[in-house]
């Protein structure tokens, strides 16, 4: 175990160097940057074995994203972001009690998330007593007994909240939800509530399954792929390889985004010499630079054009599929065609910022294509009208039968490496009756039926003083959630906050009256029990379940696996009935229980031991069977909503930099956007900037405006003139999460509207 270097100062982040945006992604710079991060954090002896094992069939699953692997794999099956994630996770720097003795919590609370994350791996349990200035070391027995005492003293199990990050394994997620439900609550908010909840809600209503319906092979077989509201080059870099393969096979690609992104322009594949030294592959055939929130209007326009073309006798609709497999087509078509032509197109052009001729060009590419896949991410899921938008995309695909056949379907691209698996394992505040029935039958208890808190409602409950214990399995709740000041104040009203973590983050320094940090093994760490190696499983973004074997020796014997922590705590709170918690430290036993409870996991232990794992069933994809309320795929009527931008204001979206994974900041550069050495920047179209008097390089406060009358301010951001869509701006989270109100959420899904923030700009109030 290597002690960290003496503390380095927290760097200034609002005065970066600005250069031109890049026109290509990956290539040699990605390789060099990967090597630099590994050398800085791990060293060759520790870093090389990890990188050779990442995403291999007998290795461990990359924690950097949920993109799937193909059957044939490169020896270096990772991207730049994966290398950064492993460099951070497999660091040789260790955080010990001496660090916490040197830094009072008040000092740590003034540090940036970037600085906190670079201090090293947590290696022993730490406790912040009521009124104490410092975290102090605490033994595992005492730590877990403290939690158990508080949980047993609750007046109601619903006074506890159990949060989950998407990096949790299937085995840990299953045990975690089992513990909460035997305790008696469905208060299980998770990171899905903040990202793809809108996708799950829309897809469950329309197709009957809240997951994507395509495989990697479907992308290769598609005639047309539409990538909307997503930046693969930064958020899912290995997706670029799949898009390149499709493109070389003749697939055309349309990119719909407010920002031009380097990865969707040209991809230089670092697995090939030509990608390192020569020109890359131009991925995008047509770029539609849409205004934020205009995607519903765009897909509505495409659907109207398809309906009109078919009415003219062009036979572009799959009438047999519509008649046999769908419900609600007549109502959908009637509503979409009701608006007069001139009014429809005036509204559509205003909402999208796209000319009618460009939309008609997209429609022509659609009618020329037999098999179509639509991919999206949080650019579509974090608006008030996100669920209607995704339902309209399903309408678009249903019109031409592009669900349930090769080369076609819906592709919501998840971020966290096992966020989809967590939901499959039962991490959900609104579980189905079928799941609860199976869980109760397997373990002999009556699970709670009342719905619990999602993330936003958990914060509201904490703010009301109704939560006495907040328990987080991974993640960085305070930094990931909206309305930062409100969330922090809510967290301070909790009696005991507990975080099972690998690295220090903001949530450890904004705490309840008392706080515990419990150090967990990471995905890359070995996990032995009685000398026998244990391994876990994960589910990727396309529904494939596979094993993950840690390979690195842990930095400390004080770290425990998430399953061990959960089961030890559960035994102290609940005893060994109705669940034999001590037996679940054998992960095979956990998987046997999963097989009995969760559909699609029969013979789990045997099937997942096969190299590459297995794919879960998906009725719409596999059988063209739609387990919806109607028993068919549902067309829906979704209205015409688009965000309105008042004069003198812009619509801002929060986004990631290239040196970032969700709230984890690996560095202060955003190489593809030409930003070096800083994060407190706001990207503004030069024409909008001139109209608003925003000089490139000046500093400004960003003030968000909402119907509740309260203004929220993010101070001292450097203005960067950037080719965003007119009327739109962009800035990084979590720094601008402060601008998003807790009560501004998507209809149905309750996801924060982080991509629809109306803002004005004022001279900076800080020097």
XYZ file of C-alpha atoms in Angstrom:
767
model
C 0.000 0.000 0.000
C 1.505 3.311 -1.086
C 0.806 6.425 0.953
C -0.292 9.401 -1.105
C 2.012 12.270 -1.955
C 1.746 15.460 0.112
C -1.415 17.362 -0.715
C -1.317 19.429 -3.849
C -3.385 22.611 -3.988
C -6.817 22.529 -5.553
C -6.329 24.013 -9.033
C -8.227 27.051 -10.282
C -10.855 25.804 -12.740
C -12.381 28.947 -14.232
C -9.436 30.153 -16.341
C -8.752 27.461 -18.926
C -6.842 27.750 -22.162
C -9.171 27.675 -25.163
C -8.314 26.322 -28.600
C -10.340 25.259 -31.621
C -12.611 22.199 -31.267
C -11.210 19.022 -32.774
C -12.745 17.420 -35.843
C -11.857 13.791 -35.025
C -11.856 11.506 -31.992
C -9.568 8.814 -30.543
C -6.417 7.997 -32.544
C -2.910 8.410 -31.167
C -3.832 11.190 -28.665
C -6.269 8.807 -26.964
C -3.551 6.157 -26.620
C -1.038 8.633 -25.212
C -3.562 10.086 -22.796
C -4.465 6.587 -21.580
C -0.822 5.769 -20.928
C -0.351 9.078 -19.091
C -3.258 8.441 -16.725
C -2.115 4.896 -15.988
C 1.438 5.992 -15.296
C 0.285 8.788 -13.020
C -2.046 6.662 -10.887
C -1.049 3.004 -10.966
C 2.409 2.405 -12.340
C 3.207 -0.354 -14.832
C 3.318 -3.248 -12.336
C -0.222 -2.622 -11.120
C -1.737 -0.970 -14.173
C -0.711 -3.377 -16.942
C -2.411 -6.520 -15.542
C -5.594 -4.511 -15.070
C -5.623 -3.181 -18.627
C -4.977 -6.633 -20.096
C -7.945 -8.031 -18.122
C -10.501 -5.302 -18.719
C -13.536 -6.470 -20.747
C -11.957 -9.863 -21.385
C -14.078 -12.988 -21.000
C -12.055 -14.100 -17.982
C -11.367 -10.561 -16.825
C -13.471 -7.837 -15.254
C -16.099 -5.531 -16.665
C -14.987 -1.955 -17.261
C -16.688 0.442 -14.826
C -16.505 3.232 -17.420
C -19.770 2.576 -19.279
C -22.312 -0.115 -20.162
C -21.420 -0.578 -23.830
C -21.330 -4.309 -24.725
C -18.448 -6.365 -26.078
C -18.617 -8.563 -29.134
C -17.744 -12.250 -29.128
C -14.327 -11.605 -30.679
C -12.226 -9.242 -28.580
C -9.015 -7.312 -28.986
C -6.220 -7.843 -26.508
C -6.676 -4.203 -25.517
C -10.489 -4.140 -25.253
C -10.861 -0.681 -23.737
C -11.110 2.967 -24.689
C -9.504 6.108 -23.302
C -12.330 6.558 -20.796
C -11.931 2.966 -19.650
C -8.235 3.545 -19.085
C -9.015 6.654 -17.021
C -11.602 4.771 -14.975
C -9.202 1.954 -14.186
C -6.341 4.338 -13.474
C -8.507 6.020 -10.842
C -9.893 2.769 -9.454
C -6.629 0.807 -9.441
C -4.541 3.647 -8.049
C -1.729 2.742 -5.697
C -2.494 5.786 -3.519
C -4.206 4.969 -0.246
C -6.264 7.201 2.015
C -5.565 6.464 5.679
C -6.605 7.859 9.033
C -3.645 10.247 8.880
C -5.197 12.051 5.910
C -8.476 12.600 7.758
C -6.616 13.755 10.867
C -4.851 16.355 8.717
C -8.050 17.577 7.040
C -11.136 18.579 9.014
C -14.429 18.039 7.202
C -14.865 21.811 6.875
C -11.621 21.952 4.896
C -12.594 19.008 2.672
C -15.961 20.633 1.978
C -14.144 23.577 0.359
C -12.262 21.316 -2.067
C -13.434 20.459 -5.563
C -14.675 17.014 -6.481
C -11.647 16.697 -8.771
C -9.252 17.217 -5.859
C -11.137 14.880 -3.531
C -11.143 12.059 -6.067
C -7.384 12.246 -6.609
C -6.474 11.577 -2.991
C -6.542 7.776 -3.295
C -8.547 4.687 -2.343
C -10.438 4.503 0.932
C -8.873 1.737 3.014
C -10.587 1.587 6.431
C -13.985 2.525 7.877
C -14.199 6.146 9.007
C -16.708 7.729 11.393
C -17.786 11.340 11.851
C -19.395 11.663 15.268
C -22.002 14.286 16.073
C -20.296 17.661 16.445
C -16.883 16.266 15.466
C -14.569 18.188 13.148
C -12.742 15.157 11.746
C -13.509 11.661 10.515
C -11.810 9.080 12.734
C -11.090 5.376 12.129
C -13.631 2.877 13.414
C -13.636 -0.918 13.368
C -16.010 -2.816 11.111
C -17.941 -4.363 14.004
C -18.575 -1.034 15.673
C -19.414 0.667 12.382
C -22.002 -1.906 11.349
C -23.451 -2.022 14.853
C -23.973 1.742 14.721
C -25.935 1.399 11.500
C -27.887 -1.572 12.838
C -28.820 0.286 16.013
C -30.190 3.239 14.055
C -32.147 1.024 11.667
C -33.686 -1.009 14.491
C -34.661 2.204 16.306
C -36.707 3.581 13.385
C -40.387 4.219 14.014
C -41.018 2.978 10.451
C -38.794 1.268 7.869
C -39.786 4.093 5.502
C -37.614 6.441 7.571
C -34.639 4.806 5.818
C -33.516 5.417 2.222
C -31.276 2.984 0.320
C -29.601 4.609 -2.707
C -27.709 2.657 -5.369
C -25.147 3.536 -8.006
C -25.034 1.688 -11.312
C -21.589 0.226 -10.665
C -23.015 -2.230 -8.126
C -22.876 -5.870 -9.264
C -25.963 -8.004 -9.850
C -25.216 -10.022 -6.726
C -24.821 -6.938 -4.525
C -27.918 -5.287 -6.006
C -30.045 -8.379 -5.384
C -28.895 -8.662 -1.762
C -29.341 -4.922 -1.225
C -32.944 -4.816 -2.418
C -33.679 -8.001 -0.456
C -32.345 -6.403 2.727
C -34.446 -3.244 2.229
C -37.604 -5.216 1.509
C -37.210 -7.632 4.414
C -36.659 -4.531 6.546
C -39.966 -3.290 5.136
C -39.417 -0.485 2.623
C -39.290 0.151 -1.128
C -37.306 3.369 -0.646
C -34.686 2.455 -3.259
C -33.783 5.486 -5.368
C -31.005 4.881 -7.850
C -29.033 6.620 -10.569
C -31.562 5.458 -13.195
C -33.948 8.017 -11.711
C -31.510 10.699 -12.893
C -30.760 9.428 -16.391
C -32.734 6.780 -18.330
C -35.909 6.631 -16.222
C -37.671 8.447 -19.061
C -36.562 5.726 -21.470
C -37.809 2.951 -19.225
C -41.172 4.639 -18.688
C -41.760 5.298 -22.380
C -40.610 1.882 -23.582
C -42.593 -0.015 -20.950
C -45.776 1.793 -21.964
C -45.288 1.395 -25.709
C -43.395 -1.896 -26.130
C -43.850 -3.605 -22.772
C -40.118 -3.849 -21.930
C -38.220 -0.869 -20.547
C -34.913 -1.789 -22.202
C -33.334 -1.507 -25.607
C -34.211 -4.072 -28.247
C -31.028 -4.226 -30.335
C -27.695 -6.044 -30.276
C -24.295 -5.127 -31.670
C -25.114 -7.285 -34.674
C -28.273 -5.245 -35.284
C -26.198 -2.082 -35.599
C -24.109 -3.756 -38.286
C -27.236 -4.889 -40.166
C -29.020 -1.542 -40.015
C -29.498 0.506 -43.179
C -29.820 3.694 -41.142
C -28.795 4.605 -37.594
C -30.056 7.806 -35.992
C -27.946 8.973 -33.032
C -29.948 11.611 -31.149
C -29.032 13.478 -27.975
C -25.875 11.462 -27.443
C -22.118 12.083 -27.590
C -20.471 8.657 -27.992
C -16.966 10.076 -28.444
C -16.879 11.193 -24.814
C -19.529 9.116 -23.060
C -19.393 5.725 -24.843
C -16.207 5.727 -26.959
C -16.338 2.006 -27.815
C -19.653 2.663 -29.535
C -17.639 4.459 -32.226
C -16.079 1.119 -33.199
C -19.546 -0.372 -33.704
C -20.625 2.644 -35.755
C -17.460 2.430 -37.849
C -18.111 -1.243 -38.560
C -21.685 -0.440 -39.580
C -20.554 2.454 -41.757
C -18.017 0.319 -43.595
C -20.825 -2.164 -44.284
C -22.960 0.492 -45.961
C -25.035 1.831 -43.054
C -25.837 5.538 -43.155
C -25.764 7.592 -39.943
C -27.731 10.710 -39.006
C -26.552 12.693 -35.979
C -29.081 14.882 -34.156
C -27.460 17.099 -31.530
C -27.225 20.769 -30.463
C -23.422 20.488 -30.446
C -21.131 19.223 -33.207
C -19.129 16.446 -31.549
C -15.760 15.249 -32.788
C -16.494 11.538 -32.355
C -19.494 11.624 -34.666
C -17.542 13.507 -37.329
C -14.452 11.328 -37.725
C -13.320 8.298 -35.731
C -9.673 7.282 -35.724
C -9.742 3.708 -34.515
C -6.736 3.188 -32.196
C -6.900 -0.592 -32.776
C -5.559 -0.083 -36.301
C -2.411 1.555 -37.624
C -4.457 3.633 -40.060
C -6.462 4.988 -37.137
C -3.313 5.957 -35.284
C -1.430 7.546 -38.137
C -3.806 8.169 -41.043
C -7.273 9.503 -41.624
C -10.172 8.026 -39.757
C -13.697 7.075 -40.771
C -16.236 9.829 -41.348
C -19.257 8.573 -39.443
C -22.010 11.127 -39.948
C -23.780 11.363 -43.301
C -26.123 14.122 -42.158
C -25.831 16.391 -39.118
C -29.031 17.981 -37.822
C -28.015 20.676 -35.327
C -31.234 20.763 -33.379
C -32.252 23.149 -30.643
C -32.398 21.732 -27.144
C -35.728 20.034 -26.545
C -36.690 20.019 -30.222
C -36.479 16.253 -30.726
C -40.194 15.639 -30.123
C -41.011 18.154 -32.846
C -38.464 16.565 -35.222
C -39.785 13.011 -34.875
C -43.362 14.280 -35.059
C -42.472 15.956 -38.360
C -40.859 12.789 -39.689
C -43.913 10.784 -38.696
C -46.228 13.259 -40.386
C -44.162 13.120 -43.572
C -44.302 9.314 -43.544
C -48.076 9.338 -43.079
C -48.505 11.849 -45.881
C -46.241 9.900 -48.231
C -48.197 6.723 -47.625
C -51.470 8.558 -48.195
C -50.091 9.618 -51.599
C -49.669 5.948 -52.476
C -45.919 5.649 -51.892
C -46.439 2.645 -49.568
C -43.800 3.610 -47.019
C -45.681 2.229 -43.983
C -45.638 -1.421 -42.916
C -49.391 -1.855 -42.955
C -49.268 -5.564 -42.125
C -47.148 -4.961 -39.027
C -49.377 -2.074 -37.941
C -52.543 -4.154 -38.345
C -51.148 -7.266 -36.639
C -48.933 -5.965 -33.865
C -49.997 -2.435 -32.897
C -52.746 -0.529 -31.133
C -53.846 3.107 -31.433
C -52.663 3.847 -34.961
C -55.816 5.643 -36.107
C -55.873 7.994 -33.108
C -52.156 8.691 -33.524
C -52.424 9.443 -37.249
C -55.525 11.583 -36.879
C -53.943 13.742 -34.166
C -50.672 14.172 -36.048
C -52.354 15.230 -39.292
C -54.924 17.552 -37.703
C -52.813 20.723 -37.607
C -52.859 22.862 -40.779
C -49.687 22.493 -42.866
C -48.439 26.065 -42.577
C -48.944 26.221 -38.820
C -47.347 22.798 -38.326
C -44.169 23.692 -40.172
C -43.843 27.137 -38.616
C -44.034 25.559 -35.169
C -41.681 22.710 -36.117
C -38.992 25.019 -37.503
C -39.249 27.239 -34.417
C -38.976 24.258 -32.047
C -36.151 22.467 -33.840
C -34.171 25.306 -35.401
C -34.062 23.125 -38.531
C -35.312 24.108 -41.967
C -38.139 22.100 -43.466
C -35.904 21.097 -46.384
C -33.436 19.402 -44.013
C -36.197 17.497 -42.219
C -37.570 16.363 -45.582
C -34.062 15.188 -46.506
C -33.984 13.100 -43.328
C -37.398 11.674 -44.214
C -36.087 10.717 -47.653
C -33.189 8.834 -46.043
C -35.724 7.069 -43.830
C -37.910 5.911 -46.704
C -34.819 4.703 -48.582
C -33.865 2.511 -45.598
C -35.445 -0.810 -44.714
C -33.927 -1.366 -41.258
C -33.545 1.545 -38.836
C -32.078 1.832 -35.336
C -32.525 4.934 -33.162
C -29.938 5.464 -30.409
C -30.227 8.099 -27.691
C -28.941 9.095 -24.282
C -29.531 11.899 -21.804
C -29.877 14.609 -24.424
C -33.389 13.185 -24.819
C -34.183 11.913 -21.325
C -33.717 15.041 -19.167
C -36.485 17.353 -20.392
C -40.017 17.988 -19.164
C -41.307 16.226 -22.289
C -38.742 13.402 -22.411
C -41.249 10.558 -22.092
C -43.450 11.908 -24.928
C -40.295 12.374 -27.034
C -39.243 8.744 -26.629
C -42.799 7.555 -27.215
C -42.727 9.516 -30.483
C -39.515 7.725 -31.461
C -41.294 4.419 -30.870
C -44.143 5.689 -33.099
C -41.515 6.461 -35.741
C -40.135 2.930 -35.632
C -43.523 1.226 -35.493
C -44.707 2.964 -38.659
C -42.276 0.962 -40.764
C -42.113 -2.199 -38.633
C -38.697 -1.411 -37.230
C -39.135 -3.356 -33.996
C -38.601 -7.090 -33.690
C -36.521 -7.754 -36.764
C -32.752 -7.838 -37.430
C -31.063 -4.483 -37.942
C -33.826 -2.437 -36.340
C -35.078 -1.254 -32.969
C -34.674 1.048 -29.987
C -31.246 1.631 -28.465
C -31.171 3.703 -25.255
C -27.455 3.801 -24.405
C -26.888 3.473 -20.670
C -23.998 5.120 -18.860
C -23.165 3.261 -15.639
C -21.697 -0.163 -16.236
C -24.477 -2.100 -14.459
C -27.293 0.391 -14.065
C -29.518 -1.838 -16.206
C -28.590 -4.893 -14.157
C -29.447 -3.122 -10.913
C -32.976 -2.512 -12.153
C -33.264 -6.114 -13.378
C -32.237 -7.299 -9.894
C -35.065 -5.311 -8.285
C -33.513 -1.932 -7.480
C -36.691 0.035 -8.117
C -38.945 2.101 -5.914
C -42.008 0.882 -7.852
C -41.491 -2.888 -8.223
C -43.970 -5.010 -10.139
C -46.387 -7.236 -8.260
C -44.939 -10.246 -10.106
C -41.432 -9.489 -8.836
C -42.615 -9.036 -5.252
C -44.662 -12.232 -5.397
C -41.641 -14.228 -6.595
C -39.329 -12.628 -4.020
C -41.738 -13.321 -1.183
C -42.254 -16.919 -2.276
C -38.513 -17.597 -2.514
C -37.665 -16.253 0.945
C -40.906 -16.772 2.849
C -41.850 -13.206 3.766
C -44.353 -10.541 2.719
C -42.539 -7.777 0.798
C -43.867 -4.225 1.209
C -46.254 -3.219 -1.581
C -46.402 0.546 -1.148
C -44.202 2.400 -3.618
C -41.087 4.015 -2.200
C -39.097 7.167 -2.890
C -37.298 7.779 -6.151
C -34.305 10.138 -6.048
C -36.221 13.411 -6.237
C -38.832 12.298 -3.704
C -36.104 11.011 -1.382
C -34.555 14.483 -1.331
C -37.970 16.009 -0.630
C -38.476 13.579 2.260
C -35.037 14.377 3.663
C -35.783 18.093 3.424
C -38.978 17.513 5.452
C -36.948 15.750 8.141
C -38.644 12.400 7.462
C -35.479 10.378 6.759
C -33.369 9.262 9.698
C -30.925 6.930 7.882
C -29.551 7.463 4.384
C -27.526 4.508 3.066
C -25.732 4.759 -0.292
C -24.254 1.774 -2.107
C -21.686 3.612 -4.239
C -22.237 6.785 -6.186
C -21.969 10.453 -5.257
C -25.529 11.387 -4.365
C -24.950 15.016 -3.366
C -23.052 15.859 -6.542
C -25.218 13.838 -8.941
C -28.576 15.254 -7.923
C -30.242 18.576 -8.886
C -30.706 21.796 -6.899
C -27.362 21.418 -5.134
C -27.961 23.802 -2.224
C -31.394 22.317 -1.513
C -30.005 18.766 -1.683
C -27.108 19.578 0.620
C -29.396 21.153 3.185
C -31.694 18.110 2.967
C -28.761 15.756 3.552
C -27.749 17.696 6.660
C -31.197 16.989 8.166
C -30.605 13.212 8.179
C -29.542 11.588 11.436
C -27.033 9.084 9.993
C -25.562 9.021 6.479
C -23.652 5.934 5.350
C -21.667 5.611 2.130
C -20.162 2.383 0.802
C -17.426 3.807 -1.416
C -14.082 3.286 -3.066
C -12.942 6.927 -3.370
C -13.562 10.175 -1.527
C -16.248 12.435 -3.005
C -18.528 15.365 -2.223
C -21.131 13.179 -0.524
C -18.642 12.326 2.239
C -18.236 15.966 3.271
C -21.894 17.041 3.152
C -23.298 14.709 5.773
C -26.032 14.022 8.250
C -25.616 14.608 11.974
C -23.326 11.563 11.988
C -21.630 9.888 9.033
C -19.879 6.654 8.135
C -17.663 5.803 5.169
C -17.328 2.069 4.523
C -14.504 1.144 2.099
C -15.526 -1.330 -0.598
C -13.673 -3.483 -3.075
C -13.818 -2.181 -6.628
C -14.635 -4.028 -9.838
C -10.931 -4.589 -10.576
C -10.038 -5.903 -7.083
C -9.711 -9.577 -6.212
C -12.483 -10.782 -3.940
C -11.445 -13.981 -2.108
C -13.286 -15.829 0.636
C -11.476 -18.522 2.625
C -8.806 -18.575 -0.071
C -11.308 -19.087 -2.912
C -11.759 -16.424 -5.567
C -15.246 -14.990 -5.901
C -16.620 -13.183 -8.920
C -19.725 -11.200 -9.775
C -21.922 -10.558 -12.803
C -23.178 -7.489 -14.672
C -25.690 -6.720 -17.425
C -24.650 -4.480 -20.306
C -26.713 -1.898 -22.165
C -28.020 -4.533 -24.594
C -29.220 -7.072 -22.048
C -26.252 -9.444 -22.012
C -25.218 -10.873 -18.626
C -21.619 -11.925 -18.082
C -19.087 -12.603 -15.344
C -16.579 -10.123 -13.959
C -13.403 -11.376 -12.232
C -11.242 -8.910 -10.277
C -7.504 -9.307 -10.812
C -5.684 -6.804 -8.584
C -4.614 -7.326 -4.959
C -6.599 -4.902 -2.760
C -4.627 -2.059 -1.208
C -5.890 -2.948 2.251
C -7.433 -5.836 4.146
C -9.812 -3.263 5.587
C -11.818 -3.228 2.351
C -14.837 -5.510 2.015
C -17.023 -6.579 -0.861
C -20.416 -4.924 -1.210
C -22.170 -8.272 -0.752
C -20.272 -8.943 2.475
C -21.127 -5.483 3.828
C -24.830 -5.858 3.024
C -25.169 -9.378 4.390
C -23.221 -8.654 7.576
C -25.377 -5.592 8.254
C -28.600 -7.427 7.399
C -27.758 -10.226 9.839
C -27.193 -7.675 12.613
C -30.493 -5.910 11.898
C -32.780 -8.811 11.000
C -31.157 -11.982 12.293
C -30.856 -15.055 10.085
C -34.570 -15.405 9.320
C -36.264 -15.437 6.894
C -32.987 -15.084 4.969
C -29.795 -16.973 5.811
C -27.646 -13.873 5.244
C -24.377 -15.543 6.237
C -24.821 -18.071 3.410
C -25.114 -15.336 0.762
C -21.417 -14.540 1.000
C -21.220 -17.523 -1.371
C -22.163 -15.718 -4.575
C -23.320 -18.952 -6.202
C -26.063 -19.079 -3.549
C -27.085 -15.530 -4.456
C -27.254 -16.471 -8.128
C -29.404 -19.502 -7.323
C -31.894 -17.203 -5.597
C -31.809 -14.790 -8.550
C -32.623 -17.693 -10.865
C -35.710 -18.474 -8.783
C -36.961 -14.874 -8.660
C -35.997 -12.984 -11.822
C -37.363 -14.072 -15.235
C -34.687 -15.007 -17.756
C -32.123 -16.193 -15.201
C -32.937 -19.888 -15.079
C -29.806 -22.023 -14.600
C -27.960 -18.753 -13.914
C -24.789 -20.255 -12.453
C -24.176 -22.631 -15.336
C -25.061 -20.214 -18.136
C -22.978 -17.308 -16.852
C -19.908 -19.522 -16.538
C -19.828 -19.885 -20.306
C -17.360 -17.380 -21.820
C -19.232 -14.247 -22.802
C -22.317 -15.053 -20.732
C -25.872 -15.041 -22.087
C -28.492 -12.645 -23.429
C -31.695 -12.053 -21.507
C -34.996 -12.633 -23.310
C -36.729 -9.596 -24.813
C -40.249 -10.358 -26.028
C -40.600 -7.525 -28.607
C -37.213 -8.352 -30.117
C -37.376 -12.138 -29.937
C -41.041 -12.855 -30.680
C -42.673 -9.593 -31.714
C -44.695 -10.087 -28.570
C -45.539 -6.939 -26.621
C -46.375 -7.375 -22.913
C -48.204 -4.042 -22.632
C -51.617 -3.290 -21.179
C -53.153 -3.862 -24.625
C -51.007 -6.872 -25.534
C -49.767 -4.921 -28.583
C -47.190 -2.259 -29.367
C -48.875 1.045 -28.582
C -48.948 4.090 -30.805
C -49.281 7.222 -28.659
C -50.343 10.839 -29.148
C -47.616 13.057 -27.724
C -48.518 16.682 -28.351
C -46.338 19.498 -29.622
C -44.408 20.739 -26.583
C -40.990 22.410 -26.954
C -39.191 24.691 -24.476
C -39.809 28.409 -24.880
C -36.831 30.746 -24.603
C -37.722 34.285 -23.440
C -35.895 37.277 -25.001
C -32.434 37.839 -23.588
C -32.216 34.263 -22.302
C -30.679 30.995 -23.494
C -31.573 27.373 -22.906
C -28.707 25.607 -21.151
C -27.886 21.912 -20.963
C -25.540 20.306 -18.473
C -23.048 17.843 -19.959
C -19.796 15.963 -19.383
C -16.306 16.991 -20.328
C -14.044 14.464 -22.015
C -12.039 14.058 -18.778
C -15.097 13.025 -16.803
C -17.316 10.048 -16.003
C -20.580 11.228 -14.467
C -19.508 13.042 -11.287
C -15.972 11.582 -11.358
C -13.579 14.129 -12.842
C -10.384 12.550 -14.172
C -8.790 15.777 -15.353
C -9.463 19.401 -16.229
C -9.329 19.092 -20.028
C -12.042 18.674 -22.642
C -9.730 17.866 -25.514
C -12.325 17.420 -28.247
C -13.900 20.797 -27.469
C -10.531 22.561 -27.251
C -10.725 23.362 -23.527
C -7.624 22.800 -21.379
C -7.082 23.306 -17.670
C -10.538 24.272 -16.444
C -14.160 23.263 -15.969
C -16.084 26.404 -15.005
C -16.929 27.341 -18.572
C -20.152 28.068 -20.458
C -20.327 27.380 -24.196
C -22.340 29.997 -26.102
C -22.993 30.459 -29.820
C -20.949 33.509 -30.983
C -24.017 35.225 -32.463
C -26.001 34.763 -29.255
C -22.986 35.963 -27.278
C -22.746 39.181 -29.310
C -26.446 39.892 -28.828
C -26.120 39.303 -25.077
C -22.808 41.170 -24.720
C -20.887 38.082 -23.630
C -17.259 38.636 -24.596
C -15.194 35.531 -25.277
C -12.893 35.011 -22.291
C -14.925 37.136 -19.889
C -16.437 35.762 -16.700
C -20.145 35.649 -15.967
C -22.637 34.384 -13.424
C -25.261 32.006 -14.823
C -28.700 32.601 -13.303
C -31.527 30.131 -13.917
C -35.166 31.246 -13.965
C -38.113 29.061 -13.043
C -41.830 29.245 -12.483
C -41.359 28.956 -8.710
C -39.935 32.488 -8.750
C -36.658 31.439 -7.157
C -33.433 32.196 -8.963
C -30.427 29.933 -8.739
C -26.891 31.143 -9.442
C -23.671 29.493 -10.603
C -20.848 31.978 -10.144
C -17.830 32.936 -12.210
C -17.932 30.908 -15.403
C -15.615 31.666 -18.281
C -17.486 32.467 -21.515
C -16.391 30.332 -24.474
C -17.694 31.178 -27.939
C -18.620 27.806 -29.394
C -20.694 26.544 -32.347
C -23.752 25.461 -30.348
C -27.247 25.648 -31.826
C -28.670 29.173 -31.709
C -30.503 29.940 -28.517
C -28.664 27.169 -26.641
C -25.741 27.002 -24.240
C -23.883 24.233 -22.448
C -21.892 23.802 -19.248
C -20.514 20.923 -17.207
C -22.199 19.102 -14.346
C -22.006 18.776 -11.399
C -20.926 22.416 -11.267
C -24.189 23.604 -12.848
C -26.546 21.176 -11.095
C -27.186 24.081 -8.729
C -29.249 25.660 -11.536
C -31.775 22.803 -11.813
C -34.699 23.006 -9.350
C -35.738 19.898 -7.481
C -39.321 20.444 -8.658
C -38.507 20.748 -12.376
C -38.823 17.166 -13.554
C -39.936 15.148 -16.555
C -43.572 14.152 -16.811
C -44.148 10.509 -15.780
C -40.485 9.668 -15.021
C -39.741 12.466 -12.489
C -36.234 12.837 -13.928
C -34.625 16.273 -13.353
C -34.757 18.545 -16.420
C -31.017 19.114 -16.668
C -31.159 19.684 -20.439
C -33.817 22.438 -20.312
C -32.473 25.206 -18.067
C -33.592 28.747 -18.969
C -30.748 31.075 -17.991
C -29.651 34.668 -18.136
C -26.162 36.027 -17.642
C -24.965 38.681 -15.213
C -21.531 40.157 -14.476
C -19.688 37.848 -12.120
C -20.210 38.571 -8.432
C -16.867 36.959 -7.545
C -13.449 38.453 -8.324
